[in-house]
């Protein structure tokens, strides 16, 4: 069972990593901005295909290797999970190494061809875009908080009846494999962490909503559609994540409060179901967003009227290595990722650190106190 | 649609005000419509919030928009007839441009033509 989940995850990560250049915005190739009309330049397409081929080879070797290794001398559970969890990171890191190589290649190509030499560079915005924004309300993230609070009340009431050992870690089979002494902190750990997470989800949604809807002047229609879809579907994805997290934490906490409440089968099925729903959600998100304003969209409408081409301003200087956004002028906290689907921080905006890093620090401090 | 160009000599906030006014002229923005918040529009454009703020204040001073607490920048209804004060203000702003056109050898007819062209460009676009 674990083997199947691991292979599925590795396969999923691999396919995603191979496909990235084809479902990111076509005006940003390996983290380098290029004019819309050059999106189908033969050299650009050649580099993308080369990247995909190299990543496929690495992923293939990793998956087959993992398979054969397990067939030849079946690994024990811990080793299997360990290797199976490292494999996706190996694929991600080699993908990143290839990314940097082609980032360098495209930067050189862009310079040699002087692509932004003759275009008029502007910044564009649609005043009506916000009326079409379909992001969920940020306050939705506090609906599951009712469950977290209920768990706290329940735990406080049952505190005296609990055993002296409290589980703190659960194995892949859903059984606890690490324990700690009973205290208020260890009993309430899960629901409090859950509330911290829900506040973080609220913050992410809230500040994403306030971040800019970036439109590309070279192809306003599809770039706007992509931004609106990204906003809508990531906010749904975040909400589903919140619900699943709440269910998982509630499940673990109830299992802690009432021993043997759930059957052993459920203990296994639950985390698997969790993983499957998350993978399906990520897939839906990738398809909905990745099919717009990317190579997958197909058509490339280039204005042939001969007048000076208009493009969005080349913002590469704000993107360190094409991946890290640092723009003190932009009040946006989150901006669309350049290599992958989703959002990345504007590192020049301190609010971002509060929203993401503070909750993580809190959770870490908490786990150390126990 | 707003489009700002760094290469022009006109400051960004001025370009922004002009384009919002053009949207009103074209009927894309109607009286009672709310403009995006300063932060939102600055985020969309990727410019400093001061730029948008300055532009909104300029539009407020010109009587194009009204800053309503909790609602934001709202487009004001067009006045039936231009006030004498506003007419004087416009006259003062036109004057140096007209003088420059005359010095460059344009005659009255050509200046009329130029203005007619600009009007049709703004309206059609």
XYZ file of C-alpha atoms in Angstrom:
495
model
C 0.000 0.000 0.000
C 2.711 2.468 1.005
C 4.656 1.454 -2.048
C 1.691 2.291 -4.300
C 1.210 5.720 -2.689
C 4.921 6.502 -2.945
C 5.142 5.489 -6.607
C 2.012 7.531 -7.322
C 3.478 10.599 -5.626
C 6.845 10.243 -7.388
C 5.071 9.824 -10.726
C 2.946 12.877 -10.078
C 5.917 15.042 -9.057
C 7.862 13.834 -12.112
C 5.084 14.575 -14.601
C 4.609 18.004 -13.084
C 8.327 18.803 -13.137
C 8.652 17.656 -16.768
C 5.642 19.679 -17.894
C 6.424 22.947 -16.079
C 7.877 24.914 -19.043
C 4.768 24.139 -21.072
C 2.142 25.278 -18.604
C 3.791 28.381 -17.154
C 3.096 31.738 -18.799
C 4.537 31.586 -22.301
C 6.040 35.069 -21.961
C 8.334 33.841 -19.173
C 10.693 31.090 -20.289
C 12.885 29.531 -17.571
C 12.359 32.655 -15.486
C 13.280 35.043 -18.301
C 10.738 37.497 -19.726
C 10.486 37.423 -23.506
C 8.160 39.358 -25.834
C 4.846 37.622 -26.570
C 5.595 37.376 -30.292
C 8.778 35.408 -29.575
C 7.003 32.769 -27.465
C 7.238 30.267 -30.329
C 10.800 31.088 -31.332
C 12.428 27.790 -32.485
C 15.342 28.176 -30.030
C 12.910 28.729 -27.142
C 10.877 25.640 -28.061
C 14.060 23.634 -28.529
C 15.279 24.470 -25.004
C 11.899 23.597 -23.525
C 11.874 20.200 -25.244
C 15.471 19.533 -24.233
C 14.595 20.317 -20.616
C 11.607 17.967 -20.758
C 13.735 15.164 -22.235
C 16.484 15.484 -19.623
C 13.989 15.603 -16.735
C 12.128 12.586 -18.148
C 15.346 10.547 -18.184
C 16.105 11.422 -14.550
C 12.535 10.647 -13.431
C 12.514 7.379 -15.372
C 15.780 6.232 -13.790
C 14.506 7.211 -10.322
C 11.175 5.381 -10.653
C 12.576 2.247 -12.288
C 15.467 2.212 -9.813
C 13.079 2.481 -6.866
C 10.932 -0.298 -8.325
C 13.798 -2.696 -8.997
C 15.429 -2.023 -5.649
C 12.193 -2.892 -3.872
C 11.681 -6.025 -5.999
C 15.252 -7.296 -5.573
C 15.393 -7.003 -1.793
C 12.112 -5.851 -0.260
C 12.836 -2.930 2.035
C 11.403 -2.642 5.491
C 8.724 -0.029 5.977
C 10.847 2.765 7.432
C 13.499 2.517 4.728
C 10.858 2.321 2.010
C 9.132 5.473 3.215
C 12.449 7.268 3.674
C 13.730 6.507 0.169
C 10.296 7.048 -1.343
C 10.096 10.493 0.267
C 13.594 11.498 -0.811
C 13.032 10.496 -4.454
C 10.626 13.376 -5.303
C 13.145 15.848 -3.877
C 15.918 14.374 -5.999
C 13.716 14.862 -9.064
C 12.816 18.407 -7.996
C 16.465 19.324 -7.399
C 17.704 17.943 -10.718
C 14.801 19.771 -12.374
C 16.013 22.938 -10.654
C 19.577 22.356 -11.848
C 18.334 22.019 -15.443
C 16.205 25.113 -14.887
C 19.277 27.192 -14.009
C 21.179 25.902 -17.018
C 18.379 26.912 -19.412
C 17.766 30.140 -17.500
C 21.332 31.071 -18.358
C 20.880 29.963 -21.999
C 17.684 31.996 -22.513
C 19.209 35.069 -20.814
C 22.053 34.885 -23.331
C 19.663 34.400 -26.249
C 17.520 37.361 -25.157
C 20.578 39.603 -24.943
C 21.962 38.462 -28.295
C 18.638 39.036 -30.083
C 17.955 42.370 -28.303
C 14.311 41.310 -27.956
C 13.210 44.291 -25.926
C 15.145 46.743 -28.064
C 12.383 47.793 -30.422
C 9.190 47.266 -28.432
C 7.268 49.912 -26.533
C 7.180 48.871 -22.877
C 4.147 49.735 -20.779
C 2.441 48.763 -17.548
C -1.212 47.851 -17.952
C -4.132 47.335 -15.594
C -7.819 46.636 -16.102
C -10.014 48.800 -13.870
C -12.853 46.277 -14.113
C -10.741 43.158 -13.382
C -11.555 43.192 -9.682
C -15.271 42.986 -10.388
C -14.564 39.643 -12.129
C -12.347 38.303 -9.358
C -13.916 35.091 -8.031
C -11.690 34.401 -5.041
C -13.441 32.986 -1.972
C -14.000 35.273 0.980
C -11.082 35.059 3.418
C -13.484 34.570 6.324
C -14.458 31.142 4.950
C -11.267 29.928 6.575
C -12.729 30.577 10.006
C -15.741 28.286 9.448
C -13.708 25.125 10.284
C -12.356 26.947 13.349
C -15.667 26.046 15.016
C -14.487 22.422 14.908
C -11.088 23.355 16.376
C -12.738 25.204 19.253
C -15.126 22.280 19.858
C -12.101 19.957 20.054
C -10.482 22.212 22.657
C -13.623 22.282 24.816
C -13.972 18.501 24.499
C -10.312 17.930 25.406
C -10.506 20.210 28.450
C -13.569 18.323 29.702
C -11.937 14.923 29.229
C -8.488 15.931 30.492
C -8.723 14.101 33.845
C -9.757 10.805 32.253
C -6.894 10.695 29.735
C -3.988 8.262 30.155
C -0.587 9.571 31.267
C 0.988 8.995 27.861
C -0.136 11.119 24.889
C 0.737 10.145 21.282
C 2.714 12.818 19.392
C 3.569 11.044 16.169
C 1.743 8.593 13.937
C 3.278 6.071 11.535
C 2.111 5.467 7.969
C -0.175 2.695 9.284
C -2.043 5.315 11.316
C -0.801 3.935 14.648
C 0.970 6.226 17.151
C 4.702 5.496 17.381
C 5.907 8.252 19.734
C 4.497 9.399 23.074
C 4.929 12.182 25.601
C 3.777 12.861 29.161
C 0.296 14.221 29.642
C 0.095 17.991 30.111
C -2.244 20.765 29.024
C 0.150 21.598 26.219
C 0.463 18.070 24.865
C -3.278 17.426 25.024
C -4.243 20.699 23.354
C -1.313 20.674 20.911
C -3.259 19.508 17.860
C -6.278 21.833 18.032
C -4.068 24.849 18.796
C -1.802 24.041 15.853
C -4.930 23.702 13.744
C -6.066 27.203 14.703
C -2.607 28.598 13.880
C -2.877 26.963 10.446
C -6.373 28.339 9.893
C -5.192 31.855 10.745
C -2.347 31.360 8.262
C -4.772 30.206 5.546
C -6.916 33.255 6.253
C -3.838 35.499 5.930
C -2.730 33.889 2.659
C -6.188 34.289 1.125
C -6.576 37.832 2.449
C -3.258 39.088 1.111
C -3.538 37.204 -2.184
C -6.840 38.978 -2.712
C -5.149 42.313 -2.108
C -2.255 41.533 -4.432
C -2.157 42.842 -7.977
C -3.971 41.289 -10.952
C -1.033 41.368 -13.368
C -1.913 41.665 -17.043
C 0.542 41.312 -19.918
C 0.280 44.107 -22.487
C 1.247 41.765 -25.344
C -1.771 39.479 -24.810
C -4.170 41.123 -22.425
C -7.126 38.769 -22.841
C -5.548 35.426 -22.030
C -3.128 36.816 -19.453
C -6.070 38.317 -17.575
C -8.035 35.069 -17.787
C -5.012 33.186 -16.412
C -4.664 35.556 -13.461
C -8.367 35.318 -12.635
C -8.306 31.518 -12.846
C -5.166 31.315 -10.720
C -6.815 33.455 -8.043
C -10.097 31.535 -8.106
C -8.716 28.005 -8.162
C -5.883 28.548 -5.671
C -8.340 30.062 -3.197
C -10.592 26.993 -3.618
C -7.598 24.697 -3.281
C -6.572 26.458 -0.085
C -10.070 26.084 1.323
C -10.189 22.363 0.505
C -6.761 22.031 2.181
C -8.160 23.757 5.252
C -11.161 21.381 5.404
C -8.940 18.310 4.963
C -6.466 19.514 7.598
C -9.335 20.137 9.999
C -10.759 16.650 9.393
C -7.344 15.036 9.833
C -6.585 16.927 13.040
C -10.091 16.272 14.389
C -9.668 12.596 13.546
C -6.306 12.378 15.348
C -7.553 14.341 18.350
C -10.697 12.213 18.718
C -8.517 9.139 18.461
C -6.416 10.556 21.291
C -9.428 11.392 23.457
C -11.392 8.188 22.904
C -9.162 5.189 22.465
C -10.203 2.679 19.795
C -12.917 4.991 18.543
C -11.970 4.297 14.944
C -11.313 0.912 13.389
C -7.801 0.061 12.235
C -8.916 0.090 8.571
C -10.072 3.684 8.914
C -6.718 4.680 10.391
C -5.054 3.558 7.160
C -7.700 4.732 4.704
C -7.959 8.244 6.093
C -4.413 9.489 5.348
C -4.508 7.788 1.932
C -7.772 9.518 1.074
C -6.217 12.786 2.230
C -3.255 12.355 -0.148
C -5.455 11.336 -3.073
C -7.782 14.340 -2.698
C -4.805 16.720 -2.474
C -3.197 15.241 -5.608
C -6.473 15.424 -7.547
C -6.963 19.012 -6.368
C -3.448 19.965 -7.473
C -4.101 18.313 -10.831
C -7.357 20.232 -11.376
C -5.589 23.473 -10.442
C -2.694 22.744 -12.788
C -5.026 21.966 -15.709
C -7.370 24.917 -15.152
C -4.570 27.472 -14.811
C -1.895 25.799 -16.923
C -4.093 25.544 -20.017
C -4.459 29.318 -20.332
C -1.789 31.679 -21.700
C 0.743 28.827 -21.932
C 2.058 26.650 -24.758
C -0.916 24.371 -24.119
C -3.337 27.092 -25.188
C -2.092 26.655 -28.729
C -3.046 29.800 -30.562
C -0.611 32.669 -30.595
C -2.302 35.785 -31.897
C 0.362 38.186 -33.054
C -0.536 41.629 -34.324
C 0.948 41.881 -37.823
C -0.092 45.462 -38.511
C 3.525 46.553 -38.472
C 3.194 49.331 -35.922
C 5.464 49.426 -32.877
C 4.775 46.393 -30.746
C 3.574 46.983 -27.210
C 4.783 44.699 -24.432
C 4.621 44.747 -20.680
C 7.630 46.221 -18.977
C 10.526 43.775 -18.597
C 10.632 43.112 -14.842
C 13.466 40.574 -14.868
C 15.622 42.790 -12.683
C 13.173 42.241 -9.803
C 13.441 38.446 -10.181
C 16.628 37.084 -8.624
C 17.650 34.001 -10.575
C 14.252 34.248 -12.258
C 12.687 32.717 -9.138
C 12.801 35.133 -6.180
C 10.738 38.307 -6.475
C 12.036 41.393 -4.692
C 10.266 44.605 -5.709
C 9.894 47.298 -3.027
C 7.658 49.386 -5.327
C 5.030 46.688 -5.732
C 2.586 46.586 -2.783
C 1.581 43.009 -3.754
C 2.415 40.395 -1.113
C 1.983 37.423 -3.475
C 2.725 37.246 -7.208
C 2.372 34.430 -9.720
C 5.254 31.959 -9.710
C 7.523 32.000 -12.725
C 8.413 28.330 -12.806
C 5.486 26.282 -11.542
C 1.821 26.889 -10.799
C 0.855 29.012 -7.838
C 2.171 31.985 -5.911
C 5.464 33.233 -4.595
C 6.294 35.943 -2.071
C 7.326 39.474 -2.847
C 10.339 39.313 -0.531
C 10.528 43.106 -0.398
C 7.203 43.224 1.431
C 7.535 42.456 5.172
C 3.855 41.446 5.458
C 4.670 38.242 3.590
C 7.125 37.150 6.270
C 4.467 37.647 8.939
C 1.838 35.690 7.045
C 3.981 32.655 6.257
C 6.976 32.519 8.564
C 5.376 33.525 11.871
C 2.902 30.584 11.912
C 5.678 28.143 10.982
C 7.897 29.499 13.785
C 4.962 29.232 16.205
C 4.351 25.610 15.256
C 8.069 24.803 15.666
C 8.307 26.488 19.064
C 5.219 24.601 20.104
C 6.585 21.214 19.116
C 9.781 21.965 21.084
C 7.882 22.875 24.240
C 6.145 19.518 24.346
C -7.739 49.630 -19.660
C -4.865 51.592 -18.167
C -1.478 51.708 -19.870
C 1.492 53.589 -18.443
C 4.719 54.228 -20.306
C 7.941 54.981 -18.426
C 9.639 56.218 -21.609
C 7.385 59.283 -21.831
C 8.281 62.602 -20.206
C 4.837 62.779 -18.579
C 4.972 61.566 -14.966
C 3.232 58.247 -14.283
C 0.589 59.702 -11.955
C -0.394 62.200 -14.667
C -0.647 59.459 -17.266
C -2.853 57.510 -14.876
C -5.187 60.476 -14.219
C -5.501 61.173 -17.931
C -6.358 57.562 -18.712
C -8.967 57.327 -15.980
C -10.532 60.520 -17.367
C -10.439 59.037 -20.872
C -12.296 55.966 -19.592
C -14.962 58.291 -18.196
C -15.226 60.148 -21.520
C -15.630 56.880 -23.409
C -18.333 55.755 -20.997
C -16.298 52.778 -19.724
C -16.553 54.274 -16.275
C -19.931 55.666 -15.267
C -20.999 58.003 -12.488
C -21.209 56.008 -9.254
C -18.595 53.419 -10.342
C -15.880 52.752 -7.773
C -12.219 52.787 -8.768
C -9.972 50.038 -7.362
C -8.358 50.845 -4.013
C -4.986 52.602 -4.122
C -3.240 49.421 -2.987
C -5.069 47.215 -5.498
C -4.386 49.412 -8.509
C -0.755 49.941 -7.480
C -0.448 46.155 -7.189
C -2.019 45.583 -10.605
C 0.345 48.072 -12.208
C 3.351 47.155 -10.074
C 3.959 50.812 -9.197
C 4.423 52.594 -5.898
C 1.234 53.336 -3.956
C 2.197 57.039 -3.858
C 1.806 57.208 -7.644
C -1.799 56.007 -7.522
C -2.536 58.079 -4.441
C -1.248 61.235 -6.105
C -3.323 60.547 -9.183
C -6.518 59.970 -7.163
C -5.949 63.235 -5.292
C -5.433 65.069 -8.547
C -8.703 63.634 -9.885
C -10.442 64.621 -6.668
C -9.131 68.192 -6.976
C -10.398 68.308 -10.553
C -13.835 67.184 -9.370
C -13.789 63.955 -11.408
C -13.943 61.604 -8.443
C -15.024 61.789 -4.844
C -13.221 59.968 -2.034
C -16.030 58.419 0.029
C -14.996 56.923 3.381
C -15.259 53.088 3.446
C -16.262 53.023 -0.225
C -13.211 54.469 -1.915
C -12.858 56.614 -5.025
C -16.232 57.059 -6.727
C -16.762 58.653 -10.150
C -18.837 61.817 -9.771
C -21.798 62.651 -12.006
C -20.892 65.010 -14.856
C -21.904 68.583 -14.295
C -24.455 69.990 -16.739
C -22.403 73.027 -17.622
C -18.782 73.868 -16.938
C -18.306 76.399 -14.139
C -16.564 79.690 -14.897
C -13.848 78.859 -12.394
C -13.092 75.531 -14.096
C -13.180 77.194 -17.510
C -10.599 79.712 -16.305
C -8.451 76.897 -14.967
C -8.594 75.029 -18.276
C -7.822 78.222 -20.156
C -4.701 78.714 -18.052
C -3.596 75.159 -18.778
C -4.294 75.409 -22.494
C -2.506 78.739 -22.916
C 1.159 77.616 -22.837
C 0.397 74.713 -25.192
C -1.414 76.965 -27.673
C 1.452 79.456 -27.542
C 3.942 76.681 -28.189
C 1.891 75.537 -31.210
C 1.800 79.084 -32.587
C 5.538 79.560 -32.140
C 6.106 76.318 -34.032
C 4.262 77.836 -37.006
C 0.817 76.262 -36.655
C -2.119 78.395 -37.751
C -5.561 78.519 -36.154
C -6.975 75.983 -38.602
C -4.241 73.471 -37.875
C -4.716 73.824 -34.134
C -8.472 73.187 -34.549
C -7.663 70.104 -36.618
C -5.242 68.846 -33.994
C -7.829 69.168 -31.246
C -10.542 67.525 -33.346
C -8.181 64.629 -34.019
C -7.387 64.216 -30.342
C -11.095 64.233 -29.453
C -11.934 61.525 -31.978
C -8.947 59.462 -30.861
C -10.005 59.616 -27.218
C -13.626 58.756 -28.038
C -12.963 55.878 -30.421
C -9.932 54.053 -29.082
